Coordinates of C-alpha atoms in Angstrom, one line a residue:
Chain A
M1159 CA 0.0 -0.1 0.0
V1160 CA 2.5 2.6 1.0
L1161 CA 5.5 0.5 0.0
S1162 CA 5.2 1.9 -3.6
S1163 CA 8.1 4.1 -4.7
K1164 CA 5.8 6.3 -6.7
S1165 CA 4.9 8.5 -3.9
S1166 CA 7.0 11.5 -5.0
P1167 CA 5.5 14.9 -5.1
P1168 CA 3.3 15.8 -8.1
S1169 CA 5.3 15.4 -11.3
P1170 CA 5.9 18.4 -13.1
N1171 CA 4.5 17.1 -16.4
S1172 CA 1.0 17.5 -15.0
Q1173 CA -1.6 18.9 -17.6
P1174 CA -4.1 21.6 -16.5
D1175 CA -7.7 21.1 -17.7
T1176 CA -7.9 24.4 -19.3
S1177 CA -5.8 25.9 -22.2
K1178 CA -6.1 29.4 -21.1
R1179 CA -3.3 29.3 -18.3
L1180 CA 0.1 30.7 -19.1
A1181 CA 2.8 28.5 -19.8
W1182 CA 4.9 29.0 -16.7
S1183 CA 1.9 28.4 -14.6
K1184 CA 1.4 25.1 -16.1
L1185 CA 4.4 24.0 -14.2
L1186 CA 4.2 26.1 -11.2
E1187 CA 0.5 25.8 -10.2
P1188 CA 0.2 22.0 -9.6
V1189 CA 3.5 22.0 -7.6
A1190 CA 2.2 24.9 -5.6
L1191 CA -1.1 23.3 -4.8
L1192 CA -0.1 19.8 -4.3
G1193 CA 3.5 20.1 -3.2
P1194 CA 3.1 21.3 0.4
A1195 CA 0.6 18.8 1.4
G1196 CA 2.4 16.0 -0.4
I1197 CA 5.7 16.7 1.2
W1198 CA 4.0 16.8 4.8
L1199 CA 2.1 13.4 4.1
I1200 CA 5.4 11.8 2.7
L1201 CA 7.3 13.0 5.9
L1202 CA 4.9 12.3 8.5
L1203 CA 2.9 9.4 7.2
V1204 CA 4.6 7.5 4.4
L1205 CA 8.1 7.6 5.6
P1206 CA 7.1 6.9 9.2
T1207 CA 5.2 3.8 8.2
L1208 CA 8.3 2.5 6.2
V1209 CA 10.3 2.9 9.3
I1210 CA 7.9 1.0 11.6
F1211 CA 8.1 -1.7 9.0
E1212 CA 11.9 -1.7 9.2
L1213 CA 11.9 -1.5 12.9
S1214 CA 9.5 -4.4 13.2
L1215 CA 12.3 -6.6 11.7
V1216 CA 14.6 -5.7 14.6
P1217 CA 14.3 -7.9 17.8
N1218 CA 14.4 -6.4 21.3
I1219 CA 15.0 -2.7 20.2
R1220 CA 14.7 -0.1 22.7
P1221 CA 14.7 3.5 22.5
G1222 CA 18.1 4.8 21.6
D1223 CA 19.3 1.7 20.0
I1224 CA 21.0 1.6 16.5
V1225 CA 18.7 0.4 13.7
N1226 CA 20.0 -2.7 12.2
P1227 CA 17.3 -5.1 10.6
S1228 CA 17.7 -8.7 10.9
G1229 CA 14.8 -10.9 10.7
F1230 CA 11.4 -11.9 11.7
E1231 CA 11.8 -12.7 15.3
N1232 CA 9.3 -10.1 16.3
Y1233 CA 6.6 -11.7 14.0
A1234 CA 7.4 -15.2 15.5
Q1235 CA 6.8 -13.7 18.8
V1236 CA 3.4 -12.2 17.7
F1237 CA 2.3 -15.7 16.8
Q1238 CA 3.0 -17.3 20.0
P1239 CA -0.2 -18.6 21.8
I1240 CA -0.2 -15.9 24.4
Y1241 CA -0.1 -13.1 22.0
L1242 CA -2.5 -14.9 19.5
Q1243 CA -5.0 -14.9 22.4
V1244 CA -4.9 -11.2 22.4
I1245 CA -5.3 -11.0 18.6
K1246 CA -8.3 -13.2 19.0
R1247 CA -9.9 -11.1 21.7
S1248 CA -9.3 -8.0 19.6
L1249 CA -11.0 -9.6 16.6
F1250 CA -13.8 -10.9 19.0
F1251 CA -14.5 -7.4 20.4
A1252 CA -14.3 -5.9 16.8
F1253 CA -16.7 -8.5 15.2
G1254 CA -19.0 -8.3 18.2
T1255 CA -19.3 -4.7 18.3
M1256 CA -19.9 -4.5 14.5
L1257 CA -22.8 -7.0 14.8
V1258 CA -24.3 -5.4 18.0
S1259 CA -24.1 -1.8 16.4
L1260 CA -25.6 -3.2 13.2
L1261 CA -28.5 -5.0 15.1
L1262 CA -29.2 -1.7 17.0
G1263 CA -28.3 0.7 14.4
F1264 CA -30.4 -0.6 11.5
P1265 CA -33.8 0.0 13.1
V1266 CA -32.9 3.5 14.3
A1267 CA -31.5 4.4 10.9
Y1268 CA -34.6 2.8 9.3
W1269 CA -37.1 4.7 11.4
I1270 CA -35.3 8.3 10.8
G1271 CA -34.7 7.5 7.2
Q1272 CA -38.0 6.1 6.1
M1273 CA -40.6 6.5 8.8
A1274 CA -40.1 9.7 10.6
P1275 CA -41.7 12.7 9.3
Q1276 CA -39.7 14.2 6.3
K1277 CA -38.8 17.5 7.7
W1278 CA -37.6 16.0 11.2
R1279 CA -35.3 13.7 9.6
N1280 CA -32.2 15.8 9.5
L1281 CA -32.7 17.0 13.0
L1282 CA -33.2 13.5 14.4
L1283 CA -30.1 12.3 12.6
L1284 CA -28.2 15.3 13.9
G1285 CA -29.6 14.7 17.3
F1286 CA -28.4 11.0 17.3
V1287 CA -24.9 11.8 16.4
L1288 CA -24.3 14.7 18.4
P1289 CA -22.9 12.9 21.3
L1290 CA -19.9 11.9 18.8
W1291 CA -18.8 15.5 19.0
T1292 CA -18.1 15.4 22.7
S1293 CA -15.0 13.8 24.2
S1294 CA -14.7 10.1 23.4
L1295 CA -12.5 9.7 26.6
L1296 CA -15.0 11.3 28.8
R1297 CA -18.0 9.2 27.4
S1298 CA -16.2 6.1 28.0
Y1299 CA -15.4 7.4 31.6
A1300 CA -19.2 8.0 32.2
W1301 CA -19.6 4.3 31.6
V1302 CA -17.2 3.4 34.4
T1303 CA -19.3 5.9 36.6
I1304 CA -22.5 3.8 35.5
L1305 CA -21.2 0.4 35.6
R1306 CA -18.7 0.4 38.7
R1307 CA -19.8 -1.4 41.8
T1308 CA -21.2 1.5 43.5
G1309 CA -22.3 3.2 40.2
V1310 CA -25.5 4.4 38.7
L1311 CA -26.7 0.9 37.6
N1312 CA -26.1 -1.0 40.8
T1313 CA -27.6 1.8 42.8
L1314 CA -30.8 1.5 40.5
L1315 CA -30.8 -2.4 40.8
T1316 CA -30.4 -2.7 44.4
S1317 CA -33.1 0.1 45.2
I1318 CA -35.6 -2.2 43.4
G1319 CA -34.4 -5.3 45.4
L1320 CA -32.3 -6.8 42.4
P1321 CA -28.7 -8.1 43.1
A1322 CA -25.9 -5.8 42.0
L1323 CA -23.8 -6.7 38.9
D1324 CA -20.0 -6.6 38.6
L1325 CA -19.9 -5.6 35.0
L1326 CA -16.9 -3.4 35.0
N1327 CA -13.5 -4.6 34.3
D1328 CA -14.5 -7.7 32.1
W1329 CA -15.8 -8.0 28.5
P1330 CA -19.4 -7.1 28.8
A1331 CA -18.2 -3.5 29.8
V1332 CA -15.9 -3.2 26.8
F1333 CA -19.0 -4.3 24.5
I1334 CA -21.3 -1.7 26.3
G1335 CA -18.7 1.1 26.0
M1336 CA -17.7 0.2 22.5
G1337 CA -21.1 -0.4 21.1
Y1338 CA -22.0 3.0 22.5
S1339 CA -18.9 4.5 20.9
Y1340 CA -19.5 3.4 17.4
L1341 CA -23.3 3.2 17.1
P1342 CA -23.6 6.8 15.8
Y1343 CA -21.2 6.0 13.1
M1344 CA -23.1 2.9 12.1
V1345 CA -26.4 4.8 12.1
L1346 CA -24.8 7.7 10.1
I1347 CA -23.8 5.5 7.2
L1348 CA -26.8 3.1 7.2
Y1349 CA -29.0 6.2 7.2
A1350 CA -27.3 7.5 3.8
S1351 CA -28.3 4.2 2.1
I1352 CA -31.7 3.7 3.7
E1353 CA -32.9 7.3 3.1
K1354 CA -32.3 6.4 -0.7
L1355 CA -34.4 3.3 -0.5
D1356 CA -37.1 3.2 -3.1
K1357 CA -40.2 2.8 -1.1
R1358 CA -42.2 1.8 -4.2
L1359 CA -40.4 -1.6 -4.4
L1360 CA -41.4 -2.4 -0.7
E1361 CA -45.0 -1.7 -1.7
A1362 CA -44.6 -3.7 -4.9
S1363 CA -43.6 -6.7 -3.1
A1364 CA -46.2 -6.5 -0.5
D1365 CA -48.6 -6.2 -3.4
L1366 CA -47.2 -9.5 -4.9
G1367 CA -47.8 -11.2 -1.6
A1368 CA -44.5 -11.1 0.3
N1369 CA -44.9 -10.6 3.9
P1370 CA -42.9 -7.9 5.8
I1371 CA -40.1 -10.3 6.7
Q1372 CA -39.8 -11.6 3.1
S1373 CA -39.9 -8.0 1.9
F1374 CA -37.1 -7.0 4.2
W1375 CA -34.8 -9.8 3.4
K1376 CA -35.5 -9.7 -0.3
V1377 CA -36.0 -5.9 -1.1
T1378 CA -34.6 -3.6 1.8
V1379 CA -31.4 -5.6 2.6
P1380 CA -30.0 -6.0 -0.9
Q1381 CA -30.7 -2.3 -1.6
T1382 CA -29.0 -1.1 1.5
L1383 CA -26.1 -3.8 1.3
P1384 CA -23.4 -1.2 0.3
G1385 CA -24.5 1.0 3.2
I1386 CA -24.4 -2.2 5.6
A1387 CA -21.0 -3.3 4.3
A1388 CA -19.4 0.2 4.6
G1389 CA -20.9 0.8 8.2
C1390 CA -19.7 -2.6 9.3
L1391 CA -16.1 -1.9 7.9
L1392 CA -16.0 1.5 9.5
V1393 CA -17.0 0.1 13.1
F1394 CA -14.8 -3.0 12.6
I1395 CA -11.8 -0.8 11.8
N1396 CA -12.3 1.5 14.5
T1397 CA -13.0 -0.9 17.2
L1398 CA -10.0 -3.0 16.3
G1399 CA -7.6 -0.1 16.9
D1400 CA -9.7 1.3 19.9
F1401 CA -7.5 1.9 23.0
V1402 CA -9.6 3.9 25.3
D1403 CA -12.7 1.5 25.8
P1404 CA -10.7 -1.6 26.7
E1405 CA -8.3 0.2 28.7
L1406 CA -10.9 2.1 31.0
L1407 CA -13.7 -0.5 31.0
G1408 CA -12.0 -3.9 30.3
G1409 CA -9.6 -4.4 33.2
A1410 CA -6.6 -6.7 33.1
Q1411 CA -8.5 -9.6 31.4
S1412 CA -9.5 -7.6 28.3
M1413 CA -5.8 -7.0 26.8
T1414 CA -6.3 -5.9 23.2
V1415 CA -3.7 -5.4 20.5
S1416 CA -3.9 -1.5 20.6
R1417 CA -3.2 -1.8 24.4
M1418 CA -0.3 -4.1 23.9
I1419 CA 1.2 -1.7 21.4
Y1420 CA 0.8 1.2 23.8
N1421 CA 2.6 -0.9 26.6
Q1422 CA 5.5 -1.7 24.3
F1423 CA 6.2 2.0 23.7
L1424 CA 4.8 3.9 26.7
G1425 CA 4.2 1.2 29.3
A1426 CA 6.4 -0.9 31.4
T1427 CA 7.4 -3.4 28.9
Q1428 CA 9.5 -1.4 26.3
N1429 CA 10.2 -3.3 23.2
W1430 CA 9.9 -1.1 20.2
G1431 CA 10.6 -4.0 17.6
F1432 CA 7.8 -6.0 19.0
G1433 CA 5.5 -3.1 19.2
S1434 CA 6.1 -2.1 15.5
A1435 CA 5.5 -5.7 14.6
L1436 CA 2.2 -5.6 16.4
S1437 CA 1.4 -2.3 14.6
M1438 CA 2.2 -3.9 11.3
V1439 CA -0.2 -6.8 12.0
L1440 CA -2.9 -4.3 13.1
I1441 CA -2.3 -2.4 9.7
M1442 CA -2.5 -5.6 7.8
A1443 CA -5.7 -6.6 9.5
V1444 CA -7.3 -3.4 8.6
S1445 CA -6.0 -3.6 4.9
I1446 CA -7.6 -7.1 4.6
A1447 CA -10.9 -5.6 6.0
I1448 CA -10.8 -3.0 3.3
A1449 CA -9.7 -5.3 0.5
L1450 CA -12.6 -7.6 1.5
L1451 CA -15.1 -4.5 1.2
I1452 CA -13.7 -3.5 -2.2
K1453 CA -14.1 -7.2 -3.4
Y1454 CA -17.7 -7.6 -2.1
G1455 CA -18.6 -4.0 -2.3
D1456 CA -18.3 -4.3 -6.2
N1457 CA -20.5 -7.4 -6.2
T1458 CA -23.2 -5.7 -4.4
T1459 CA -23.3 -3.0 -7.1
K1460 CA -23.5 -5.2 -9.9
P1461 CA -27.0 -6.9 -10.2
Chain B
M411 CA -44.9 4.0 27.5
R412 CA -47.8 3.3 25.5
L413 CA -46.9 0.3 23.5
K414 CA -49.6 0.0 20.6
Q415 CA -49.7 -3.3 19.0
E416 CA -48.7 -3.0 15.2
E417 CA -51.5 -3.8 13.0
I418 CA -50.5 -5.8 10.0
P419 CA -53.5 -6.3 7.6
V420 CA -53.9 -10.0 6.7
D421 CA -54.5 -9.4 3.1
M422 CA -51.6 -7.0 2.7
V423 CA -53.5 -4.8 0.3
K424 CA -52.9 -1.5 2.2
S425 CA -49.6 -1.6 4.1
K426 CA -48.8 1.8 3.1
D427 CA -49.8 3.8 6.1
K428 CA -47.8 2.6 9.2
P429 CA -49.2 3.2 12.5
G430 CA -48.0 6.2 14.5
F431 CA -46.1 4.2 17.0
S432 CA -44.4 1.3 15.4
W433 CA -41.7 -0.8 17.1
Q434 CA -39.0 1.1 15.3
A435 CA -40.1 4.3 16.8
I436 CA -40.2 3.1 20.4
F437 CA -36.8 1.2 19.8
S438 CA -35.3 4.5 18.3
I439 CA -36.5 6.5 21.3
V440 CA -34.8 4.1 23.7
M441 CA -31.7 4.3 21.6
F442 CA -31.6 8.0 21.8
F443 CA -31.9 7.7 25.5
Y444 CA -29.0 5.3 25.4
M445 CA -26.9 7.8 23.5
Y446 CA -27.3 10.6 26.0
L447 CA -27.5 8.5 29.3
P448 CA -23.6 8.8 29.9
I449 CA -23.8 12.6 29.2
L450 CA -26.7 12.9 31.7
V451 CA -25.1 11.0 34.2
L452 CA -21.9 13.0 34.1
A453 CA -23.9 16.2 34.3
L454 CA -25.8 15.2 37.4
Y455 CA -22.7 14.0 39.2
S456 CA -21.0 17.2 38.7
F457 CA -23.6 18.9 40.9
N458 CA -23.7 16.0 43.5
E459 CA -22.2 16.9 46.9
S460 CA -21.1 13.4 47.5
P461 CA -18.0 12.5 45.1
Y462 CA -18.1 8.7 45.8
S463 CA -21.7 7.5 46.0
A464 CA -24.3 7.3 43.1
N465 CA -26.8 8.6 45.6
W466 CA -28.0 12.1 45.4
E467 CA -26.5 14.0 48.5
G468 CA -27.2 17.6 47.7
F469 CA -26.5 20.2 45.0
T470 CA -23.2 21.7 44.9
L471 CA -21.0 23.9 42.6
K472 CA -17.9 23.2 44.5
W473 CA -16.4 20.8 41.8
Y474 CA -16.6 23.6 39.3
G475 CA -14.9 25.9 41.8
N476 CA -12.1 23.2 42.3
L477 CA -11.9 23.1 38.5
L478 CA -11.3 26.9 38.1
K479 CA -8.5 26.7 40.5
D480 CA -6.8 23.9 39.1
G481 CA -3.7 25.2 37.3
R482 CA -2.7 21.9 35.5
I483 CA -6.0 21.5 33.8
F484 CA -5.5 25.0 32.5
T485 CA -2.0 24.4 31.2
A486 CA -3.2 21.3 29.6
L487 CA -6.1 23.2 28.1
Q488 CA -3.8 25.8 26.7
N489 CA -1.7 23.1 25.2
S490 CA -4.7 21.5 23.5
L491 CA -5.8 24.8 22.1
T492 CA -2.4 25.6 20.9
V493 CA -2.1 22.2 19.1
A494 CA -5.7 22.4 17.6
F495 CA -5.5 25.9 16.4
S496 CA -2.0 25.3 15.0
A497 CA -2.9 22.0 13.3
V498 CA -6.2 23.0 11.9
G499 CA -4.7 26.4 10.6
I500 CA -1.9 24.6 8.7
A501 CA -4.4 21.7 7.5
A502 CA -6.8 24.4 6.4
V503 CA -4.4 25.9 4.0
L504 CA -2.6 22.7 3.0
G505 CA -5.9 20.8 2.6
T506 CA -7.7 23.3 0.6
L507 CA -4.8 23.6 -2.0
M508 CA -4.5 20.0 -2.1
A509 CA -8.2 19.4 -2.6
V510 CA -8.1 22.1 -5.6
G511 CA -4.9 20.6 -7.0
L512 CA -6.6 17.1 -7.1
A513 CA -9.8 18.3 -8.6
R514 CA -7.9 20.2 -11.4
Y515 CA -5.1 18.2 -12.5
R516 CA -4.4 14.6 -14.0
F517 CA -1.0 13.2 -13.5
T518 CA 0.6 9.9 -12.9
G519 CA 0.3 8.8 -9.2
K520 CA -2.7 10.8 -8.7
S521 CA -4.7 8.0 -7.2
L522 CA -1.7 7.0 -5.1
Y523 CA -1.5 10.7 -3.7
R524 CA -5.3 10.9 -3.1
G525 CA -5.1 7.4 -1.4
I526 CA -2.3 8.3 0.9
S527 CA -4.1 11.6 1.7
F528 CA -7.2 9.7 2.9
L529 CA -5.1 7.0 4.7
P530 CA -5.4 8.7 8.1
L531 CA -9.1 8.2 8.2
I532 CA -8.5 4.4 8.0
I533 CA -5.3 3.4 9.8
P534 CA -6.0 3.0 13.5
D535 CA -4.6 6.2 15.5
I536 CA -2.3 3.9 17.4
A537 CA -0.6 2.9 14.2
I538 CA -0.1 6.6 13.3
A539 CA 1.1 7.4 16.6
V540 CA 3.7 4.6 16.7
A541 CA 4.9 5.6 13.3
T542 CA 5.3 9.2 14.1
L543 CA 7.0 8.5 17.4
I544 CA 9.6 6.1 15.8
F545 CA 10.2 8.5 12.9
L546 CA 10.9 11.4 15.0
A547 CA 13.3 9.2 17.3
V548 CA 15.1 7.9 14.2
I549 CA 15.7 11.2 12.7
G550 CA 16.5 12.7 16.3
I551 CA 13.8 15.5 16.7
R552 CA 13.1 16.3 20.1
L553 CA 9.5 15.7 21.1
S554 CA 7.6 18.9 22.0
I555 CA 4.1 20.5 21.5
W556 CA 5.2 21.2 17.9
T557 CA 5.7 17.6 17.2
I558 CA 2.1 17.1 18.4
V559 CA 1.0 19.7 15.8
A560 CA 2.9 18.1 13.1
A561 CA 1.4 14.8 13.7
H562 CA -2.3 16.4 14.1
V563 CA -1.9 18.1 10.7
V564 CA -1.8 14.7 9.0
F565 CA -5.3 13.7 9.9
C566 CA -6.6 17.2 10.0
L567 CA -5.6 17.5 6.3
A568 CA -7.7 14.6 5.4
Y569 CA -10.9 16.0 6.9
V570 CA -10.5 19.5 5.3
A571 CA -9.7 17.9 2.0
I572 CA -12.8 15.9 2.1
A573 CA -15.1 18.7 3.1
V574 CA -13.4 20.9 0.3
S575 CA -13.7 18.2 -2.3
A576 CA -17.4 17.9 -1.6
R577 CA -17.9 21.5 -2.0
L578 CA -15.7 21.8 -5.2
S579 CA -17.7 19.1 -7.0
G580 CA -20.7 21.3 -6.9
L581 CA -19.0 24.4 -8.2
D582 CA -19.1 25.9 -11.7
P583 CA -15.5 25.7 -13.0
H584 CA -16.1 28.6 -15.4
L585 CA -16.3 31.3 -12.8
E586 CA -12.6 31.0 -12.3
E587 CA -11.9 31.1 -16.0
A588 CA -14.1 34.1 -16.4
A589 CA -12.1 35.9 -13.7
L590 CA -9.0 34.8 -15.7
D591 CA -10.4 36.2 -18.9
L592 CA -11.4 39.5 -17.3
G593 CA -7.6 40.1 -16.3
A594 CA -7.2 38.5 -12.9
N595 CA -4.1 36.6 -12.4
P596 CA -4.2 33.1 -11.2
V597 CA -3.7 33.8 -7.5
E598 CA -6.2 36.8 -7.5
A599 CA -8.7 34.4 -9.2
F600 CA -8.1 31.8 -6.5
I601 CA -8.4 34.3 -3.6
K602 CA -11.2 36.5 -5.0
V603 CA -13.5 33.9 -6.7
L604 CA -12.6 30.3 -5.8
L605 CA -11.9 30.7 -2.0
P606 CA -15.2 32.7 -0.9
E607 CA -17.2 29.7 -2.8
L608 CA -15.2 27.1 -0.9
L609 CA -15.4 28.8 2.6
P610 CA -18.4 26.8 3.8
G611 CA -16.5 23.5 3.2
I612 CA -13.2 24.8 4.6
I613 CA -15.0 26.0 7.8
S614 CA -17.1 22.8 8.3
G615 CA -13.8 20.6 7.5
C616 CA -11.9 22.8 10.1
L617 CA -14.5 22.3 12.8
I618 CA -14.5 18.6 12.4
A619 CA -10.6 18.6 12.5
F620 CA -10.7 20.9 15.5
V621 CA -13.1 18.9 17.4
L622 CA -10.9 15.6 16.6
S623 CA -7.8 17.3 17.5
M624 CA -9.1 18.4 21.0
D625 CA -10.4 14.7 21.4
D626 CA -7.1 13.0 20.5
F627 CA -5.5 11.0 23.2
L628 CA -3.2 8.4 21.4
I629 CA -1.3 10.5 19.0
A630 CA -0.7 13.3 21.5
S631 CA 0.5 10.8 24.0
F632 CA 3.1 9.3 21.7
T633 CA 4.4 12.6 20.3
S634 CA 4.3 15.0 23.1
G635 CA 7.4 16.1 25.1
T636 CA 7.5 16.7 28.7
G637 CA 5.4 19.5 29.8
S638 CA 3.2 19.5 26.6
G639 CA 0.7 17.2 27.7
T640 CA -2.7 17.9 26.4
L641 CA -6.2 18.0 28.0
P642 CA -7.0 14.4 27.0
M643 CA -3.8 13.2 28.4
E644 CA -4.4 15.0 31.6
I645 CA -8.0 13.7 31.8
F646 CA -6.6 10.1 31.0
S647 CA -4.1 10.2 33.9
R648 CA -6.7 11.5 36.4
I649 CA -9.3 9.0 35.4
R650 CA -6.7 6.1 35.7
T651 CA -5.8 7.0 39.2
G652 CA -9.4 6.9 40.3
V653 CA -12.7 8.7 39.9
K654 CA -12.2 12.4 40.6
P655 CA -15.5 14.4 40.9
D656 CA -14.0 17.6 39.5
I657 CA -13.4 15.6 36.2
N658 CA -17.3 15.4 35.9
A659 CA -17.5 19.2 36.0
L660 CA -14.8 19.4 33.4
S661 CA -16.7 16.8 31.2
V662 CA -20.0 19.1 31.3
M663 CA -17.9 22.1 30.3
L664 CA -16.0 20.3 27.6
M665 CA -19.2 18.6 26.3
I666 CA -21.0 21.8 25.9
I667 CA -18.2 23.6 24.1
S668 CA -17.6 20.7 21.6
G669 CA -21.1 19.9 21.1
V670 CA -21.8 23.4 20.1
A671 CA -18.8 23.3 17.7
G672 CA -20.2 19.9 16.5
F673 CA -23.6 21.3 15.9
L674 CA -22.3 24.2 14.0
A675 CA -20.2 22.0 11.7
Q676 CA -23.2 19.9 10.9
Y677 CA -25.4 22.9 10.5
I678 CA -23.0 24.8 8.0
T679 CA -22.7 21.6 6.1
Y680 CA -26.4 21.2 6.0
Q681 CA -27.0 24.9 4.9
S682 CA -24.4 24.8 2.1
E683 CA -26.0 21.5 0.8
Q684 CA -29.5 23.2 1.0
K685 CA -28.2 26.1 -1.1
R686 CA -26.8 23.9 -3.8
I687 CA -30.0 22.1 -4.0
K688 CA -31.8 25.3 -4.9

């Protein structure tokens, strides 16, 4: 992806679309427009990614060491059972959150996009995604306040005579927090495709004798599949790299890849090479998810 | 809650008119409540006399008072604002130029260039953070507040470029040509004709980028030097060491500010879309 060597600043032989520009500006303009951002991206995105790839090949490197690539030991370490467990857990969180937010998000997006009064739709959507604009750290922290042993939920439960739940510091809390964090993204993307849904097709299928469930699977789902795929991808990628929710809500049992990467760099276990290898694995996982979307996204638009 | 049984006609002849309260509507209301629950809880707690129990033990403003006397919070806030304003300012200029350039020229490697510029939206924050930290260490640049800015520009750039590109695609390209024909030089045509047209896109892109920069914890943690900790970093370290009631007060204040900024961004986008439809 970023390994290509073609990532030089815009080439000077670029052709302006109009013939009215002066000859000197044909050369100068594209460089002036695309050059600064291009240089910034190469220096702070492309080169750094190449450097972490290089470092991921160095075993046991610590800050200040001399770079001297020598092999795949870090990657061998990633695939040891103890770390595979962490990768599996991260994938479990990401898939689970993706499914939960799809199941919760679809009815909401459908209601806003198809059933709510037309003039209210934009406002309702805005209202639903507005919490996204507030600090994600603080929203996750709010769930700590709600879920902890002496928190809001348990106060409510015990006051009506139910036993208190110990949800915090385990995986259910991570799901609650992550599902909450990424639901607005899912609704936002689903809304875009549900809003365009042709209602006449639903009526036609009803007229032809389909029951609502049949209409849903045969008419609504195929039409909104690109939206579903895009929403799922977005949630999957974000939850896979999420650090804050597992860290604040998950406790020691919920170690994920991103928490482990964090520890390799800023935590107690400093091993930059291993951390770089883990980062590369994360980038690869995300790239595979995107490749799958592109492959199956194309299929959904064909029929 | 009044739960009305949804009536589905057996013969399926007239299913066009849904009843006023479908299960989707009720479900959506519950989900709206879910979205605002944490915010309401924090807001309520910030006025609670007791810092450690969920029970209501009287109204107080003392947590807000504590907050205003807290020097570290203000230093962190100052750092965050410096980073956000600098990063967004640089990204606004570079991102606008980039969007215009990408819309105007065809050249080899263009799709690669465009792909790279949108990568920060896709790559997890932690990977960007790691990459930047290692790169800065390898080339020997000392971490400071400006290294955070440099890293933030990368993702701010992407958001500004998206917003400007969306705006550009609906513009009449002949306007700028007309200005050139009437004797304006390219720079004048850009500033006097194109820029005002692009302004709503630039502003909404900047607002999104600003909120995201203020919210970023991971990239700032990896790229900040000593003394240049941002607000999310300060909040994170306080949350980790236990529940502090003045954080609730801080949350409320921050949520109001960023909520308003977010609303503005959406509203400006919405307005400029409406204008285009007309």
